[in-house]
Structure formats: structure tokens, C-alpha cells
PDB file of C-alpha atoms in Angstrom:
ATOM      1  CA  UNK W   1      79.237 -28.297 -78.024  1.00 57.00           C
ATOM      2  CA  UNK W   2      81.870 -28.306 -75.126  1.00 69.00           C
ATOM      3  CA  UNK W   3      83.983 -26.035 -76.965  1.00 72.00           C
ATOM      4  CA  UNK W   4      80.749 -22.968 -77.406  1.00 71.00           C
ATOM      5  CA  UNK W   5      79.637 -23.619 -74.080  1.00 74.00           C
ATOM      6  CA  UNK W   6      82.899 -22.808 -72.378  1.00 78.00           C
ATOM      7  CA  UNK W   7      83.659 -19.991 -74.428  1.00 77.00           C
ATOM      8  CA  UNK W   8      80.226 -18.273 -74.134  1.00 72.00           C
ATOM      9  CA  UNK W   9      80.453 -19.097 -70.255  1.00 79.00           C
ATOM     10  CA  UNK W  10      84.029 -17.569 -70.378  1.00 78.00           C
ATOM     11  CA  UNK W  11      82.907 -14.405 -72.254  1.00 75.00           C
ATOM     12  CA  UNK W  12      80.262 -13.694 -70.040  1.00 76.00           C
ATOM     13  CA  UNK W  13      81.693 -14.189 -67.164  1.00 77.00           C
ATOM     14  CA  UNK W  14      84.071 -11.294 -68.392  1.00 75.00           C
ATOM     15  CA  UNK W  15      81.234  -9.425 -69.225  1.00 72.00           C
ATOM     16  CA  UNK W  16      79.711  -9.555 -65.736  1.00 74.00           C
ATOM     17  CA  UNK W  17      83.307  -8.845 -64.378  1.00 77.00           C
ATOM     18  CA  UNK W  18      83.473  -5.650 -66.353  1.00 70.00           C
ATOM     19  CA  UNK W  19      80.060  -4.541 -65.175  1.00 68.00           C
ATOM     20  CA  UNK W  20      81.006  -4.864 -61.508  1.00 68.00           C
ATOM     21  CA  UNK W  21      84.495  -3.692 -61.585  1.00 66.00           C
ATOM     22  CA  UNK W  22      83.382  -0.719 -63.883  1.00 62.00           C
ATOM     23  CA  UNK W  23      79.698  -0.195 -62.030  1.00 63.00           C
ATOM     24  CA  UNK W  24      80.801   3.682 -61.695  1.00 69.00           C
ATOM     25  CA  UNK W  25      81.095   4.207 -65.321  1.00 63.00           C
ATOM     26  CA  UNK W  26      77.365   2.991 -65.943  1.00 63.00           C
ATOM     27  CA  UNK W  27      76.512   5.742 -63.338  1.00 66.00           C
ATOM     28  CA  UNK W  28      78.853   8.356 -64.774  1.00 67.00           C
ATOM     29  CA  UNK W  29      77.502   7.682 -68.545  1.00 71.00           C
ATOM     30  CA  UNK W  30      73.723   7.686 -67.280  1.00 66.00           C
ATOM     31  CA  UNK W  31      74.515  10.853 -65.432  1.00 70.00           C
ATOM     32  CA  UNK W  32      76.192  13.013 -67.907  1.00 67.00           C
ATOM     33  CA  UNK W  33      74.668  11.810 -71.365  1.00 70.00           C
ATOM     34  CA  UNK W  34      71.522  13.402 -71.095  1.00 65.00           C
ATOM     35  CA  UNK W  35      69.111  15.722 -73.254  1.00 58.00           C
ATOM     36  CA  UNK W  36      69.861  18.648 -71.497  1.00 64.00           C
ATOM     37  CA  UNK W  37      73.376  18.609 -73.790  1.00 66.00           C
ATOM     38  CA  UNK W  38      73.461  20.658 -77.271  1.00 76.00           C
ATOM     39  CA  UNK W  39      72.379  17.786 -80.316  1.00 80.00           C
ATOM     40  CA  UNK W  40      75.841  17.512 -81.726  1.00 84.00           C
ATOM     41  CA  UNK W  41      77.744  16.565 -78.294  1.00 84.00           C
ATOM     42  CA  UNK W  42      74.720  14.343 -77.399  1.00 85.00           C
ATOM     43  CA  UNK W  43      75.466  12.426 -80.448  1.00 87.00           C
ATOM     44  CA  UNK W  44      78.987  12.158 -80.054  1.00 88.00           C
ATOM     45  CA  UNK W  45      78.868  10.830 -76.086  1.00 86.00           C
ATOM     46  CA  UNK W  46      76.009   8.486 -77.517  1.00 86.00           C
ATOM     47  CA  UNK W  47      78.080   7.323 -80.332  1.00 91.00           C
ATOM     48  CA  UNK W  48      81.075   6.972 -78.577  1.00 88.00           C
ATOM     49  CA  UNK W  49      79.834   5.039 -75.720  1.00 86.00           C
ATOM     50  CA  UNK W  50      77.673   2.222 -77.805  1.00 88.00           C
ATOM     51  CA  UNK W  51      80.391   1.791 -79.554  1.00 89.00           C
ATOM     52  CA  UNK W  52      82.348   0.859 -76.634  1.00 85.00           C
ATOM     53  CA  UNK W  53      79.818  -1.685 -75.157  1.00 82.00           C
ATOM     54  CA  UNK W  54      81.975  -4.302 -75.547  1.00 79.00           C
ATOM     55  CA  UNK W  55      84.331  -3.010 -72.993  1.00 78.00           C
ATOM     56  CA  UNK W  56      82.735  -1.022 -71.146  1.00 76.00           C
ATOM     57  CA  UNK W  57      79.686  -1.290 -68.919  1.00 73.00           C
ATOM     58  CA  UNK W  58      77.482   0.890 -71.482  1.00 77.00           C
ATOM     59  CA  UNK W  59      73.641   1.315 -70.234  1.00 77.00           C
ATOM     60  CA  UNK W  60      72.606   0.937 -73.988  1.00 81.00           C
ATOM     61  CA  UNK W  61      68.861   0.235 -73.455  1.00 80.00           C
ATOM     62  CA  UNK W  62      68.574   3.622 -71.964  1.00 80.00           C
ATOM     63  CA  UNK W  63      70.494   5.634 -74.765  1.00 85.00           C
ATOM     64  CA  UNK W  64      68.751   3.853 -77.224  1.00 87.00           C
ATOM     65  CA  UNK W  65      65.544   5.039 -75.821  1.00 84.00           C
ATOM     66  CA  UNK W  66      67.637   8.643 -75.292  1.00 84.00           C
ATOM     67  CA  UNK W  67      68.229   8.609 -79.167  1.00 88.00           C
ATOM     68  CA  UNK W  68      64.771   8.143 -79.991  1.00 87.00           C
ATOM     69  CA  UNK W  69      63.485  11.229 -77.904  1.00 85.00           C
ATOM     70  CA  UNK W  70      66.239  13.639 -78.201  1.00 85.00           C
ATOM     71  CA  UNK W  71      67.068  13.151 -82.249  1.00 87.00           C
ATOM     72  CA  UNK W  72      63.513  11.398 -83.325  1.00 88.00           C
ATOM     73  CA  UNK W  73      62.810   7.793 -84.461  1.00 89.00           C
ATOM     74  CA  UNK W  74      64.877   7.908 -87.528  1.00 92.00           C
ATOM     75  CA  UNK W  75      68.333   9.301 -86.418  1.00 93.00           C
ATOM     76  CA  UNK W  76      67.992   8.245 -83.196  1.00 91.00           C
ATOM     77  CA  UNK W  77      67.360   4.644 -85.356  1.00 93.00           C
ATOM     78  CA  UNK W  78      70.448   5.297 -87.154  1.00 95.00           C
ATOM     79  CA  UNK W  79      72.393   6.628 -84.525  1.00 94.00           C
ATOM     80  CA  UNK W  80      71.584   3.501 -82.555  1.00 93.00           C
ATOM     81  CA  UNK W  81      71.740   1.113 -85.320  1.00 94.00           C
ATOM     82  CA  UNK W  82      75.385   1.878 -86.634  1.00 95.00           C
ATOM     83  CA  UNK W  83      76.596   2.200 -82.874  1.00 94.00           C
ATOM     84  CA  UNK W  84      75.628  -0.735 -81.793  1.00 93.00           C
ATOM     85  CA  UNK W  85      76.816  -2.717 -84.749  1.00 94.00           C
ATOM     86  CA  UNK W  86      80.140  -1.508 -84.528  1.00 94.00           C
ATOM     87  CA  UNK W  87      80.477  -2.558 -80.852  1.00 93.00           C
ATOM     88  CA  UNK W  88      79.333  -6.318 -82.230  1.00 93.00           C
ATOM     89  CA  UNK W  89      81.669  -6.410 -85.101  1.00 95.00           C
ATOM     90  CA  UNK W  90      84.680  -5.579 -82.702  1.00 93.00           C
ATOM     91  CA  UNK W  91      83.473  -8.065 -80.280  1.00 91.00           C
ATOM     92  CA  UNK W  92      83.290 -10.414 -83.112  1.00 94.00           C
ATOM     93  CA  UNK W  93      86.889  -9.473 -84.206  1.00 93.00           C
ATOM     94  CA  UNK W  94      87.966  -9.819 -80.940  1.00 91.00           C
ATOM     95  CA  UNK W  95      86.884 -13.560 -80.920  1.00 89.00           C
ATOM     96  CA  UNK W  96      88.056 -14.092 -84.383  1.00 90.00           C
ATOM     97  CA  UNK W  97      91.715 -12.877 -82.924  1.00 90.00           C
ATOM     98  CA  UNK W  98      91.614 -15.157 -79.926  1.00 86.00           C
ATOM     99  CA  UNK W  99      90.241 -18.491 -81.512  1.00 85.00           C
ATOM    100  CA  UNK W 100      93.812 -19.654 -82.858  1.00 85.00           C
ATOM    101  CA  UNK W 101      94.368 -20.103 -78.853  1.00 83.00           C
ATOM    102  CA  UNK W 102      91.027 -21.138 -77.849  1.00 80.00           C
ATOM    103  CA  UNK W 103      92.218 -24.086 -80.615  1.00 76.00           C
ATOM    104  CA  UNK W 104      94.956 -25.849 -78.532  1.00 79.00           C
ATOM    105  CA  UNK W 105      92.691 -26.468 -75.931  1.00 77.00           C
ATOM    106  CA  UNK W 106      90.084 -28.386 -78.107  1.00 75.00           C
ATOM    107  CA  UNK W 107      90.264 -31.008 -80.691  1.00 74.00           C
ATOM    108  CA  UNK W 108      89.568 -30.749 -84.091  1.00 76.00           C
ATOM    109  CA  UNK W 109      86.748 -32.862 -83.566  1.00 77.00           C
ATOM    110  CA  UNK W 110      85.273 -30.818 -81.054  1.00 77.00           C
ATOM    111  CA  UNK W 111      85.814 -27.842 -83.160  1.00 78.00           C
ATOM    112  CA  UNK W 112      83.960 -29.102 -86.410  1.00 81.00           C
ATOM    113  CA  UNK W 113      80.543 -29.870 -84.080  1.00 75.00           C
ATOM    114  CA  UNK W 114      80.869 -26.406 -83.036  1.00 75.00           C
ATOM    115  CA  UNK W 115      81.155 -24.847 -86.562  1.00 77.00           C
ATOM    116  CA  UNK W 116      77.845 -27.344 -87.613  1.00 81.00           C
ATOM    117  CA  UNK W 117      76.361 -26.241 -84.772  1.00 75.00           C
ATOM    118  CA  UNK W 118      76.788 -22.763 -85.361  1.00 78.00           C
ATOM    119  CA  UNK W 119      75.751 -22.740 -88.974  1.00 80.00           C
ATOM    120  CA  UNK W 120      72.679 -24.502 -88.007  1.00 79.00           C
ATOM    121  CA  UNK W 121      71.269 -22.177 -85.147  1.00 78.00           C
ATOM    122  CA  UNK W 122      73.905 -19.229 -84.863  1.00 79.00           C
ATOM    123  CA  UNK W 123      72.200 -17.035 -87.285  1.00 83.00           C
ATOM    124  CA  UNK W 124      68.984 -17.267 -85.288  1.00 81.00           C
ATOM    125  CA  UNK W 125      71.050 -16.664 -82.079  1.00 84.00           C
ATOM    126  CA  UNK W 126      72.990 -13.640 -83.145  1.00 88.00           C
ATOM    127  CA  UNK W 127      69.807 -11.878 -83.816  1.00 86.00           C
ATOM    128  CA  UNK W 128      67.846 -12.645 -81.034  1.00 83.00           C
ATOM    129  CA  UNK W 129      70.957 -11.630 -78.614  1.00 84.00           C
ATOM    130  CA  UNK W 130      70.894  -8.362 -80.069  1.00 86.00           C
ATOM    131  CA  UNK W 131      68.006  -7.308 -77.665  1.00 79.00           C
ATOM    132  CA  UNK W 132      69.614  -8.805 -74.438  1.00 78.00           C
ATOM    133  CA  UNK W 133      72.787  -7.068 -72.411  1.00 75.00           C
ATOM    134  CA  UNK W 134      76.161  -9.386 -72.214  1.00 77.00           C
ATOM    135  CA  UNK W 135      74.401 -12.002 -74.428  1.00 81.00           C
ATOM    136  CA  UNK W 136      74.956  -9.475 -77.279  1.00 84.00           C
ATOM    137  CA  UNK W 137      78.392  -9.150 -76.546  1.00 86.00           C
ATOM    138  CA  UNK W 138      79.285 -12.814 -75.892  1.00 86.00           C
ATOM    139  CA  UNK W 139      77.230 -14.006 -78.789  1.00 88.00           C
ATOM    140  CA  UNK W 140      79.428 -11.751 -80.875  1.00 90.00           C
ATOM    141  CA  UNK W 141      82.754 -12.861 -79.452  1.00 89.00           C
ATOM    142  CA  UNK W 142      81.735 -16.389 -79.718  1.00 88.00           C
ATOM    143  CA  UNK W 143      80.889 -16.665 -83.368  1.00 89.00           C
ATOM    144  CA  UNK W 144      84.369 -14.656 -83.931  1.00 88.00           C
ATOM    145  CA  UNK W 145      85.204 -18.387 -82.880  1.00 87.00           C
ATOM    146  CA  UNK W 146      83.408 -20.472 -84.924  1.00 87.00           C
ATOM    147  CA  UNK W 147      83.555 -20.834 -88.686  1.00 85.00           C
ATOM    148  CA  UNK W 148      80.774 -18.308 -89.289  1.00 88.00           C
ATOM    149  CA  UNK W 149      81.926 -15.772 -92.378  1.00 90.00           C
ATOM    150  CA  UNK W 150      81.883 -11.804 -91.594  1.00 93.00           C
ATOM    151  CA  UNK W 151      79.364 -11.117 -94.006  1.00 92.00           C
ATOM    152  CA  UNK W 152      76.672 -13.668 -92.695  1.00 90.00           C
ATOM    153  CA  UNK W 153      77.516 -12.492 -89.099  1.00 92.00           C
ATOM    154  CA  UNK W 154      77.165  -8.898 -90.047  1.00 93.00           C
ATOM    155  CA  UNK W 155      73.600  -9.640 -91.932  1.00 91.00           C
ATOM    156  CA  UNK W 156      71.955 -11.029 -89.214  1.00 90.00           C
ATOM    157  CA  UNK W 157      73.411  -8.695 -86.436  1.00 92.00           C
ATOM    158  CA  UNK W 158      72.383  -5.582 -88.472  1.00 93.00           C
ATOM    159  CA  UNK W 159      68.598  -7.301 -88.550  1.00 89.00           C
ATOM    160  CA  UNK W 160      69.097  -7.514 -85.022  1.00 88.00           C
ATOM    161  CA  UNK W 161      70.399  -4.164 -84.197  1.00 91.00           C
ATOM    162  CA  UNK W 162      67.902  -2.576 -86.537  1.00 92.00           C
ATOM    163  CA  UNK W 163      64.924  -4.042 -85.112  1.00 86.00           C
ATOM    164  CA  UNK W 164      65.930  -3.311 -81.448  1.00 87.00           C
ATOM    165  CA  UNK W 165      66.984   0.096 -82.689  1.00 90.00           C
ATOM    166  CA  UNK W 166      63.460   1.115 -84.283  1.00 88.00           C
ATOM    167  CA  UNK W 167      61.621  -0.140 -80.820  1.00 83.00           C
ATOM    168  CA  UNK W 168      63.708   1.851 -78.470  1.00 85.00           C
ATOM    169  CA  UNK W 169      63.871   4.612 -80.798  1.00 86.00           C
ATOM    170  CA  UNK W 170      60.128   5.207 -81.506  1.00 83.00           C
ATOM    171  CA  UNK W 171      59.232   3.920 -78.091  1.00 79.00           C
ATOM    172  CA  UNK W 172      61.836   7.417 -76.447  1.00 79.00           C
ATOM    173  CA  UNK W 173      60.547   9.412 -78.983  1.00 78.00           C
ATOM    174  CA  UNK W 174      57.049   8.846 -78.251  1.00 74.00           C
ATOM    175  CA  UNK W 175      56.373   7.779 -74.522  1.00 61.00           C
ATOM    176  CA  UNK W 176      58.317   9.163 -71.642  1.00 53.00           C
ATOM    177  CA  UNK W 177      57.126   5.905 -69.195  1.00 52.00           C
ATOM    178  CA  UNK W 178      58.682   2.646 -71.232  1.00 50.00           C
ATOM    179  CA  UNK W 179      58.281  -0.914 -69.752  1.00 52.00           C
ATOM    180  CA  UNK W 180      61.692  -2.245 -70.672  1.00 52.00           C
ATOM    181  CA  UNK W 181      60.259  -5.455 -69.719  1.00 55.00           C
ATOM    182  CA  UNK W 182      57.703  -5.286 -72.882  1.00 54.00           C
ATOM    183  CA  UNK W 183      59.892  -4.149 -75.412  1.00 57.00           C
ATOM    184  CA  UNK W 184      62.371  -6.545 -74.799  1.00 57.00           C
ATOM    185  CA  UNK W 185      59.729  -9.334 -75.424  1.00 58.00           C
ATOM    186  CA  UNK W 186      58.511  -7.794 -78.651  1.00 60.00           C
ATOM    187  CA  UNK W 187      62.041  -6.801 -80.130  1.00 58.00           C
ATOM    188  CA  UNK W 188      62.512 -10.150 -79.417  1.00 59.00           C
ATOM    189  CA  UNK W 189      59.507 -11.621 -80.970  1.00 62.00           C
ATOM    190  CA  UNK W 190      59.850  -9.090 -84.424  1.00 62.00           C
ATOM    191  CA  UNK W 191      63.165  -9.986 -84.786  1.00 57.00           C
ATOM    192  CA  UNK W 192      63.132 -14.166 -84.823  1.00 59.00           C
ATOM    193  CA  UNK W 193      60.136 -13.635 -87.318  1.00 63.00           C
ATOM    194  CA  UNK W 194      62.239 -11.030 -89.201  1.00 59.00           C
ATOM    195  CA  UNK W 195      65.319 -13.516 -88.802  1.00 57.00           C
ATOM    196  CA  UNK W 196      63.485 -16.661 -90.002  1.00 59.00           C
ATOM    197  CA  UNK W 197      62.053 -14.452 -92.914  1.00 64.00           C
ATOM    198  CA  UNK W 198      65.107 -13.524 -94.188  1.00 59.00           C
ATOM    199  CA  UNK W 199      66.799 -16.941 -94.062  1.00 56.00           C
ATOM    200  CA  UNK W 200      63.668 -18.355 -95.719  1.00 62.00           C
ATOM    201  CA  UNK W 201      64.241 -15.915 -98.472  1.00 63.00           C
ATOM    202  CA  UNK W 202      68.305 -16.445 -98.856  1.00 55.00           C
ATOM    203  CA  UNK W 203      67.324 -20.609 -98.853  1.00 60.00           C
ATOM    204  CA  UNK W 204      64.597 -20.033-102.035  1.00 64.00           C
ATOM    205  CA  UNK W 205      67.512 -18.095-103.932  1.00 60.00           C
ATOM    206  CA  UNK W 206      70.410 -20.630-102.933  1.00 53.00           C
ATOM    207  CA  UNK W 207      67.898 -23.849-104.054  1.00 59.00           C
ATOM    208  CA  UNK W 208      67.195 -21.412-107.562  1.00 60.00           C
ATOM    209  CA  UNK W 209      70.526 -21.035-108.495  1.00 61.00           C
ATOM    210  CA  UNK W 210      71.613 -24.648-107.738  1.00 57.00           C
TER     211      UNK W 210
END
């Protein structure tokens, strides 16, 4: 437990760093990515920039809902969804590269509770961080860390990404006044239920073929 509570703290306190040492490039992104910009170029500063929200200090709620109302709920969907992905499997790559020396500070002991833990309540946790900022990106990092494989990390932050994709998205392309506030509750809510679903679904096949 000591081991993923220092690292999260660690990664998130880098997070915040970035945010405050960067605050100008929020300001420069939210000025000049905007729908007054031809489709194509709008796509690529979108694209570009979610990708980058590991690093950078990307306002990604508000080009989610930008991707929504300038391409429509389903490219600004996909637009959003494979973005946004892409920024959490190089944040988990990033913590899969650093966890050799994360591992002479910890015992072995210390790092086997952490990979039980993980497996227990990490798939639930990647998901749900998916619709809040520098939890996403330190959730990522952090499972780089543990035990978790790729393909079970990517699984449950694409149901993640997709479900806080399709709010933002239909929410921009049909409202212009959005309570962040709300949808952040009910991406939230949707995508536990859709988690839990899905994990309910990959125990019944596991128990059937053993």
C-alpha cells in the first residue's frame, strides 16, 4: 500500500507542478484552438494537444466538449476517444519505464501487496479516473508500476475514455451552456456501472472455461 500511495502522491504532485509552471500553455491552447479554425487544422491542434496531456497542462474537458460541437457527437467521440487514450497509454509506459527504480526503494514484500491490490480494485480505478484531470494521468503512470498487463489496462481505460468521450461530445454538440460539474458526476456514475458490467461479464467467461 506504501509503495501506490507514494507513487500516486509523487505523480501528482508532478502533475500539479506542470500545471503551474506551464499555466500559460492552458491559456495559449484555450485561446487558439477554437471553432473559428478550418475542420482539418481544428482536428490536428485537438489531436495533438490530448495527446500530450500527460505533459502538458492540456484543458481536455473543454476540447472534448469543442469536439463534440465543431465535428458532431461521433467524430468528435472518436477524435476524443483515441486522443485521450494515447496520452494514458504513454503515461502508462512512462510508469512501466520507471518502476525498475521505483523497485530499490521498496521491498519485494511491499511490492507484491501492491500488485494484489491493484488487481483487486485497479481496474475499477483506471476507469473511473478517466473523467477526473491529474487523477487520469497519475492513475495511468501508477499502474505502469504495478503488475497490471497492457491489455487489461488498455480495456478498461478505453471504457473510460469512451464513456467520458460520448458525454462531452454530445453534451458540445448539443448545448452551448454545460455544467461541468454534472457531467463529471454522470460520466462518472455510467462508467463504474459500465466498468463493473464488463468485469462481471469477463468473470462468467473465465469461471466457463475453467
Amino acid at each position: 500500500m506504501k509503495r501506490l500511495l507514494i507513487i500516486f502522491l509523487i505523480c501528482c504532485g508532478l502533475v500539479i507542478t506542470t500545471f503551474l509552471l506551464f499555466e500559460e500553455v492552458e491559456h495559449w491552447i484555450t485561446a487558439h484552438v477554437h471553432s473559428g479554425q478550418s475542420k482539418a487544422t481544428y482536428t490536428l491542434l485537438s489531436f495533438s494537444f490530448m495527446a500530450l496531456d500527460t505533459l502538458l497542462p492540456v484543458p481536455s474537458s473543454l476540447l472534448m466538449i469543442l469536439n463534440g460541437k465543431i465535428l458532431g457527437p461521433f467524430f468528435g467521440t472518436l477524435l476524443s476517444l483515441v486522443s485521450s487514450l494515447l496520452a494514458s497509454v504513454f503515461g502508462f509506459y512512462l510508469g512501466r519505464s520507471a518502476n525498475p527504480y521505483f523497485d530499490k526503494f521498496f521491498a519485494a514484500q511491499d511490492k507484491a501487496y501492491s500488485n494484489n491490490l491493484f488487481q483487486k480494485f485497479g481496474n475499477l480505478t483506471i476507469t473511473i479516473s478517466k473523467a477526473l484531470p491529474v487523477l487520469s494521468e497519475a492513475i495511468s503512470f501508477v499502474a505502469g508500476t504495478t503488475a497490471m498487463p497492457f491489455k487489461t489496462f488498455l480495456l478498461y481505460s478505453a471504457i473510460g475514455h469512451f464513456v467520458v468521450a460520448v458525454g462531452y461530445a454530445y453534451l458540445g454538440s448539443f448545448s452551448n451552456e454545460i455544467n461541468s460539474g454534472l457531467v463529471t458526476v454522470i460520466v462518472i456514475v455510467v462508467a463504474v456501472l459500465f466498468s463493473y458490467g464488463v468485469q462481471l461479464i469477463l468473470k462468467n467467461k473465465h469461471q466457463k472455461t475453467t
